[in-house]
Tab-separated table of C-alpha atoms in Angstrom:
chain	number	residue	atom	x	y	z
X	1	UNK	CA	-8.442	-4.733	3.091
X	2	UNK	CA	-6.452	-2.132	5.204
X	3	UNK	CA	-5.325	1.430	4.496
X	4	UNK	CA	-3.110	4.004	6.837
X	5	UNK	CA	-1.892	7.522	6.916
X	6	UNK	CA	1.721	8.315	6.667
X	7	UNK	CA	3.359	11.170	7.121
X	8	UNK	CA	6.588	11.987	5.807
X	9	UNK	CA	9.709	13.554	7.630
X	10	UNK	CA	9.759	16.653	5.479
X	11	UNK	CA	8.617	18.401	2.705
X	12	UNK	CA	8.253	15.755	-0.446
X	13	UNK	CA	7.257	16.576	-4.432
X	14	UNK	CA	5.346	13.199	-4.632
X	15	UNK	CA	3.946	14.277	-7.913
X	16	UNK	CA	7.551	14.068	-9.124
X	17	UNK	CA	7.637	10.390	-8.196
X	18	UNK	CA	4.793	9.904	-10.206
X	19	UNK	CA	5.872	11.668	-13.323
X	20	UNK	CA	9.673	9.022	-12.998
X	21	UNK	CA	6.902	6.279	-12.265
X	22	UNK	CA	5.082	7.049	-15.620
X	23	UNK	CA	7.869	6.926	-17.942
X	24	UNK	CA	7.886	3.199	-17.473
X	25	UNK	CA	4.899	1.768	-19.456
X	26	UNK	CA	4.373	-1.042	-17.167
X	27	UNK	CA	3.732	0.880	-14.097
X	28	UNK	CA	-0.551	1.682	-12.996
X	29	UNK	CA	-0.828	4.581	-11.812
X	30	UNK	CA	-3.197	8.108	-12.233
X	31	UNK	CA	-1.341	11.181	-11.960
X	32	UNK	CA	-4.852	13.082	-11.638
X	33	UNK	CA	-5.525	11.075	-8.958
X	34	UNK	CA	-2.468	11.360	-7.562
X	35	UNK	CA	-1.937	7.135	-6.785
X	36	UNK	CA	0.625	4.039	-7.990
X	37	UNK	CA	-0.190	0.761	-7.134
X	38	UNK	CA	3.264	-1.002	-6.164
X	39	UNK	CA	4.203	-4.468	-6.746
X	40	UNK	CA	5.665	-5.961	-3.384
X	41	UNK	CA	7.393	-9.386	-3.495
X	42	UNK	CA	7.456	-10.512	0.294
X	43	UNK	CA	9.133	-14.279	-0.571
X	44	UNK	CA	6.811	-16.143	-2.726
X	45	UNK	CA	3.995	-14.278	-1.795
X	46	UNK	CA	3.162	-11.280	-4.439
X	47	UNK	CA	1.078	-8.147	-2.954
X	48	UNK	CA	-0.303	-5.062	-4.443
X	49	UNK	CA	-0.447	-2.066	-2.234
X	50	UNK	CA	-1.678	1.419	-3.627
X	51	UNK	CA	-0.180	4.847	-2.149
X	52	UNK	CA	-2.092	7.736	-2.310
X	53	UNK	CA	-1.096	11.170	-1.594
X	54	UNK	CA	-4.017	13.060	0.540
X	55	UNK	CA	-1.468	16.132	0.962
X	56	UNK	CA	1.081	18.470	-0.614
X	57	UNK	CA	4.466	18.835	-1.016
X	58	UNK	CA	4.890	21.020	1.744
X	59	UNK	CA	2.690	19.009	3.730
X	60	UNK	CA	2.956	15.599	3.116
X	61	UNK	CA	0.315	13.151	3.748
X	62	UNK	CA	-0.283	9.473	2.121
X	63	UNK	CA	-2.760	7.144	2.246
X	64	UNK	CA	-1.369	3.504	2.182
X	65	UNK	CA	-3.929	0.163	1.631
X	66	UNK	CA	-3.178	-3.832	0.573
X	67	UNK	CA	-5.608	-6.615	0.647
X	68	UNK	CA	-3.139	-8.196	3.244
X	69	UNK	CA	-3.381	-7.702	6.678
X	70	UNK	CA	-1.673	-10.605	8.131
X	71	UNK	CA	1.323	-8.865	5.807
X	72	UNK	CA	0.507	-5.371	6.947
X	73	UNK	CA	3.387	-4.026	8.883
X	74	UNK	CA	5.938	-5.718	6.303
X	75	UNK	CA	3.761	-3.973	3.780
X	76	UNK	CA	4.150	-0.900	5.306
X	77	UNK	CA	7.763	-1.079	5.895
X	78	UNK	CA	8.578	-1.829	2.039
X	79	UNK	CA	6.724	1.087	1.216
X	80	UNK	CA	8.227	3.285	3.746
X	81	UNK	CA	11.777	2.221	2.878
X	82	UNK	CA	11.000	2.574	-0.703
X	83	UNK	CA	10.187	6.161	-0.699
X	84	UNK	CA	12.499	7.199	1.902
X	85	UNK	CA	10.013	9.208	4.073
X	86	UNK	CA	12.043	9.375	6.912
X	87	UNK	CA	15.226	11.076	4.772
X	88	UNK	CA	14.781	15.079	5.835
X	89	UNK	CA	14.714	16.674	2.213
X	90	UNK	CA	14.290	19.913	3.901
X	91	UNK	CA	18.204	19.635	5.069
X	92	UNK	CA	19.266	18.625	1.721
X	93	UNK	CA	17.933	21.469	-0.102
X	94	UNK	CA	19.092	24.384	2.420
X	95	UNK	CA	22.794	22.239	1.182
X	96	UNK	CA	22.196	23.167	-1.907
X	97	UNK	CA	21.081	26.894	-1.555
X	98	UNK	CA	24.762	27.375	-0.391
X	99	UNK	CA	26.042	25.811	-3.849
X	100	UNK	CA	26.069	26.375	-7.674
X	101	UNK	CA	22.759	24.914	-7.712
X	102	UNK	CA	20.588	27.458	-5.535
X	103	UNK	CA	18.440	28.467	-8.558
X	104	UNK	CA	18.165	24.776	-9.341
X	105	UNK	CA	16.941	23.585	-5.953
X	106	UNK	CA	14.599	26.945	-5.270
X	107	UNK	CA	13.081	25.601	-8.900
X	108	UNK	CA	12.525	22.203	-8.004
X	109	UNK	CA	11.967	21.732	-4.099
X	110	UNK	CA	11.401	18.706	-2.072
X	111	UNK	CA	12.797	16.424	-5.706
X	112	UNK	CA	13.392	12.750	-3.824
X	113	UNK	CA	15.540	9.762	-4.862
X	114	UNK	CA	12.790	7.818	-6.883
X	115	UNK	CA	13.661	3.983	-6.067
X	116	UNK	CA	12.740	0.837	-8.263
X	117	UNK	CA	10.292	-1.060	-6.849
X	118	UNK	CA	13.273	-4.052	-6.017
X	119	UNK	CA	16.571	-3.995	-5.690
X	120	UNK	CA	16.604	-7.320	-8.653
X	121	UNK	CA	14.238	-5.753	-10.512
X	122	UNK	CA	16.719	-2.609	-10.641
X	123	UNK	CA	19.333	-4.427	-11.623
X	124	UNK	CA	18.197	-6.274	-14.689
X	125	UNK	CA	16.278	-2.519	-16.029
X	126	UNK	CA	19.868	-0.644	-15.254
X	127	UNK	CA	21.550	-3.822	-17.891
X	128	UNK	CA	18.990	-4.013	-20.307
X	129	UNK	CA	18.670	0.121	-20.119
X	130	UNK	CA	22.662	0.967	-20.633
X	131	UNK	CA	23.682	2.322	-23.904
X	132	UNK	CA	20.406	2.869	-25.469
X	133	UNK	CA	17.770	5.692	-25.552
X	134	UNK	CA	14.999	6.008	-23.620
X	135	UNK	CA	12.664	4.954	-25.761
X	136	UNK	CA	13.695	1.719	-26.746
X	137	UNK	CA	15.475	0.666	-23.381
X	138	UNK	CA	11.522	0.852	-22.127
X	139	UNK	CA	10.462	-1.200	-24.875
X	140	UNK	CA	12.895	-4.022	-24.226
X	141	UNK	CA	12.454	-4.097	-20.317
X	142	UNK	CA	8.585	-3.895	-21.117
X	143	UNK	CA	8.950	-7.243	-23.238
X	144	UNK	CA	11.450	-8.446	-20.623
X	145	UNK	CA	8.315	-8.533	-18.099
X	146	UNK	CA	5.629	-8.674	-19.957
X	147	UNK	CA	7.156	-12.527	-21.590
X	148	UNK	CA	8.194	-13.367	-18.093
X	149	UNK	CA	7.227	-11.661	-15.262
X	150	UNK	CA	3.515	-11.577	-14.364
X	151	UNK	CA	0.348	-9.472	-13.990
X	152	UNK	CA	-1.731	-9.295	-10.254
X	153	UNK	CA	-4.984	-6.696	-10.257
X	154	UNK	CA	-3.271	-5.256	-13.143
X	155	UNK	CA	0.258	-4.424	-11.974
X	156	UNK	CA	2.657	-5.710	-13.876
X	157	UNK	CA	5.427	-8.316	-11.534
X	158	UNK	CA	9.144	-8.422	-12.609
X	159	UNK	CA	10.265	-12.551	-13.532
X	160	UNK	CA	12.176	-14.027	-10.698
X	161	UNK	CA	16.182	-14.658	-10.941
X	162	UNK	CA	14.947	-18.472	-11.056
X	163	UNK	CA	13.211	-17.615	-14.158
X	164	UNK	CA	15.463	-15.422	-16.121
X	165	UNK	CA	18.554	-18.129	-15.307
X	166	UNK	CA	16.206	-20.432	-17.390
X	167	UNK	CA	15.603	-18.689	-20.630
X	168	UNK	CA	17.757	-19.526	-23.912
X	169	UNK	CA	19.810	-16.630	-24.380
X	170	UNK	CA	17.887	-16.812	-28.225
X	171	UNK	CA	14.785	-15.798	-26.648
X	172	UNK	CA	15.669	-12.706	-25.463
X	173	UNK	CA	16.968	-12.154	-29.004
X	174	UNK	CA	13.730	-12.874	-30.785
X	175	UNK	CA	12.876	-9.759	-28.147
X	176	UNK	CA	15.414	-8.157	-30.121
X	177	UNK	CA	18.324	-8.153	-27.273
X	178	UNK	CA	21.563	-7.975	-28.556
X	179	UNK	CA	23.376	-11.287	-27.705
X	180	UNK	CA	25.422	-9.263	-24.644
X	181	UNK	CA	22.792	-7.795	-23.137
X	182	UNK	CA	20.511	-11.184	-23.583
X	183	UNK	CA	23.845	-12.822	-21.547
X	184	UNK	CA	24.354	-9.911	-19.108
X	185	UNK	CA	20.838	-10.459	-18.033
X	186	UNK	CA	20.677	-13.930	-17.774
X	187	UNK	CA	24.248	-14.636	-16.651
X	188	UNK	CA	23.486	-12.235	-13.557
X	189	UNK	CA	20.044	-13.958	-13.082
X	190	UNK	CA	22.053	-17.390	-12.925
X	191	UNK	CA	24.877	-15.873	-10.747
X	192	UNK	CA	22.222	-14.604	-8.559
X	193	UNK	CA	20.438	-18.366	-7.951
X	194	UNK	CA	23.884	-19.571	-7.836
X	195	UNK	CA	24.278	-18.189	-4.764
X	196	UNK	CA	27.489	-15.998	-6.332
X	197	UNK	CA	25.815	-12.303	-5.915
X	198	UNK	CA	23.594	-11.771	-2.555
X	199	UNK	CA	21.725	-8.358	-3.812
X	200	UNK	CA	20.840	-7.745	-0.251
X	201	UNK	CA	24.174	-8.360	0.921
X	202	UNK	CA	25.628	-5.735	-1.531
X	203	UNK	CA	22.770	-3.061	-0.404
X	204	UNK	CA	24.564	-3.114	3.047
X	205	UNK	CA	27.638	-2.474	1.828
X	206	UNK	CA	29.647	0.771	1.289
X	207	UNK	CA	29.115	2.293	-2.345
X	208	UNK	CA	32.953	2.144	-3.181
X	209	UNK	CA	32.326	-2.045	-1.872
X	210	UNK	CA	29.728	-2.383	-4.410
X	211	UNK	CA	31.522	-1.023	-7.091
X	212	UNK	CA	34.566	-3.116	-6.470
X	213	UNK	CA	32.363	-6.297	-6.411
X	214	UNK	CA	29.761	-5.575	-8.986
X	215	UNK	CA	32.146	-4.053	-11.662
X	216	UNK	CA	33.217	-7.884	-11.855
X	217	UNK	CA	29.943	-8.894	-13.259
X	218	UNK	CA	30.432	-8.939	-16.807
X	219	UNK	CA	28.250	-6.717	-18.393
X	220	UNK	CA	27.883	-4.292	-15.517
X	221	UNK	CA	30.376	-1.299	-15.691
X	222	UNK	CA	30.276	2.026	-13.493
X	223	UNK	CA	27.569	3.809	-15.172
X	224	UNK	CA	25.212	0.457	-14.007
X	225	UNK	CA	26.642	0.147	-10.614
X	226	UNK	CA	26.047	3.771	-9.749
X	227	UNK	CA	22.699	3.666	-10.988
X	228	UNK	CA	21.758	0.586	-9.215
X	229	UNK	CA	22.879	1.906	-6.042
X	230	UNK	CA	21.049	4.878	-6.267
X	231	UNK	CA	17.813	3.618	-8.027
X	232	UNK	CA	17.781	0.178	-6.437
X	233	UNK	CA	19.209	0.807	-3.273
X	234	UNK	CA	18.607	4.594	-2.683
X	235	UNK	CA	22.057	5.734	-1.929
X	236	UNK	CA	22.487	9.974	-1.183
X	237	UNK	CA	25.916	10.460	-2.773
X	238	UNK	CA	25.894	9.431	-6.510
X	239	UNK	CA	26.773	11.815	-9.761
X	240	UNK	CA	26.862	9.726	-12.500
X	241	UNK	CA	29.187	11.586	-14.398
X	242	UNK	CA	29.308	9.800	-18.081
X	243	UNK	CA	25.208	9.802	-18.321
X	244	UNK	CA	24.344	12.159	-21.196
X	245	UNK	CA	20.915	13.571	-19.293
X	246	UNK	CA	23.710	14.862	-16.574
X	247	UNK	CA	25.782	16.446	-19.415
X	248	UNK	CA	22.783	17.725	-21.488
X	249	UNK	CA	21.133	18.777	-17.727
X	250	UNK	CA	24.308	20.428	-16.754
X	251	UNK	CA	25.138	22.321	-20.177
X	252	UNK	CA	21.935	23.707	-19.972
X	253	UNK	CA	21.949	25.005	-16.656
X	254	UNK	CA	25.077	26.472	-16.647
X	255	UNK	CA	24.527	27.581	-20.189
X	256	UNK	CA	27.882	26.274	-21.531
X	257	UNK	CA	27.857	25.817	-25.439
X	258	UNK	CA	28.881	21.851	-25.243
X	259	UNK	CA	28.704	19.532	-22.996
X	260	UNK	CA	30.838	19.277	-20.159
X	261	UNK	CA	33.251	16.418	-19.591
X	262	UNK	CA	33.812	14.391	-16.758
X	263	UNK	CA	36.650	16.862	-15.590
X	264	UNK	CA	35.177	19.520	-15.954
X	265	UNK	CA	31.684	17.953	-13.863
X	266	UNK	CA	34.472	17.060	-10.808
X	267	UNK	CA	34.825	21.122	-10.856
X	268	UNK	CA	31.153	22.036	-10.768
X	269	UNK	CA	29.928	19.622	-8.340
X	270	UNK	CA	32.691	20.650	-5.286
X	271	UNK	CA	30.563	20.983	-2.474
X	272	UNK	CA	27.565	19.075	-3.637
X	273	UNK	CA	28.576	15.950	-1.611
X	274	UNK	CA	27.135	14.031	0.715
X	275	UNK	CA	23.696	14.595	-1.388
X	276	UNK	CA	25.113	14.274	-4.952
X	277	UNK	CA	21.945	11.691	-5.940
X	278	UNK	CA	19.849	14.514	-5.278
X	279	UNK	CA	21.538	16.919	-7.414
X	280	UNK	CA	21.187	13.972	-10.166
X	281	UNK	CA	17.799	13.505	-9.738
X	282	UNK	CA	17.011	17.120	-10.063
X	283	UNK	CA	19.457	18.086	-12.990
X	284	UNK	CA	17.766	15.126	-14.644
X	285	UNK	CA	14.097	16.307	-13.726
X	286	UNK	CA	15.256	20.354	-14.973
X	287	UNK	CA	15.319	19.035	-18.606
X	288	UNK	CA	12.679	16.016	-18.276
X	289	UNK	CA	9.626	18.770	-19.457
């Protein structure tokens, strides 16, 4: 067993990430205690590692242990990539106090991109997620894993793309997928052992290269893309613009009496760029509760 301090760059609401952790039933965590154990998938080997925060927003400080300590300093650079400590949120939010979203930012300070644990894993929660509500999009993935993927000191492992390119598409209907989704899923999964789509490959690449190539994946459109690259692979600079929590998020900040449309979201976010994820992940946490 090993554990280390970490500092991060800047200020950084790490009670935030645990409140997007906790809307996922399959994720351990204690929001008292201020802690989320995160799966880590290092090849074949499979490695729990619990992050702790010791500070405060303003002063960020996190404890970080594993069992592992021949895998320590890969352990410790998963973790650091995954919660982008070294990204100066400080910068981003004196952007923002020189936009339409001062009050927004001053409400909310120190909000940070909260990434899925891996950049697969992000992929097949974006497809089984899109078009449904909340509720039951959590419900499927949470079968999804809980059928296939598997449990280690209680934290719950998402199946590999090996796995999911062997299931009968009329599983994942018994799980109550509709027959697209239970394709998309494991049509991407089999593209993905194929050799055909190289996640890590794609996580290099520039955003408007990602959507070119993964908008020919049937079953992912832009809404997926954009959410995979700033979910899975932590991107600054995306607004997804047809997402309803935007429009609802938007509408009520700007007190509007419908929703706004696309358009009309191109005219209220000028000068939001290069940080538009940010703006996302706040508008979304303004109306979240």
């Amino acid at each position: 067993m090993w554990s280390e301090e970490v500092t991060a760059n800047s200020f950084y609401d790490f009670d935030y990430t645990l409140l997007r952790f906790s809307l996922d039933p399959l994720s351990k965590l204690d929001r008292d205690e201020r802690w989320v154990d995160v799966p880590v998938q290092l090849g074949k080997e499979q490695h729990v590692v619990r992050v702790q925060a010791l500070g405060k927003t303003s002063d960020p400080l996190f404890q970080i242990s594993s069992e592992s300590k021949e895998q320590k300093e890969k352990l410790l650079h998963h973790i650091k990539a995954l919660f982008q400590w070294d990204r100066d949120l400080e910068k981003v939010h004196e952007h923002f106090l020189d936009t339409n979203l001062d009050q927004l930012f001053n409400a909310h300070p120190g909000t940070p991109i909260v990434k899925d644990f891996h950049l697969y894993d992000c992929l097949m929660k974006v497809i089984i997620h899109q078009q449904l509500n909340m509720k039951f999009a959590y419900t499927l993935s949470t079968r999804f894993v809980q059928n296939y993927g598997n449990k280690k000191d209680g934290v719950w492992f998402y199946p590999s793309p090996e796995t999911v390119a062997q299931i009968p598409y009329e599983e994942l209907r018994e799980l109550q997928f509709s027959q697209r989704k239970a394709e998309y899923v494991i049509d991407t999964s089999r593209m993905i052992v194929d050799g055909d789509l190289d996640l890590q490959e794609l996580a290099e690449l520039p955003d408007e290269d990602v959507m070119k190539r993964l908008k020919k994946v049937r079953g992912v459109g832009p809404w997926t893309v954009e959410n995979w690259l700033m979910f899975g692979v932590g991107r600054e600079n995306l607004l997804p613009k047809a997402d309803i929590g935007i429009q609802n998020a938007l509408k009520h900040y700007f007190q509007k009496e419908k929703k706004p449309s696309q358009e009309e979201i191109v005219e209220m976010s000028k000068g939001w760029e290069p940080y538009q994820s940010y703006a996302s992940l706040t508008l979304w946490r303004s109306i979240e509760g």
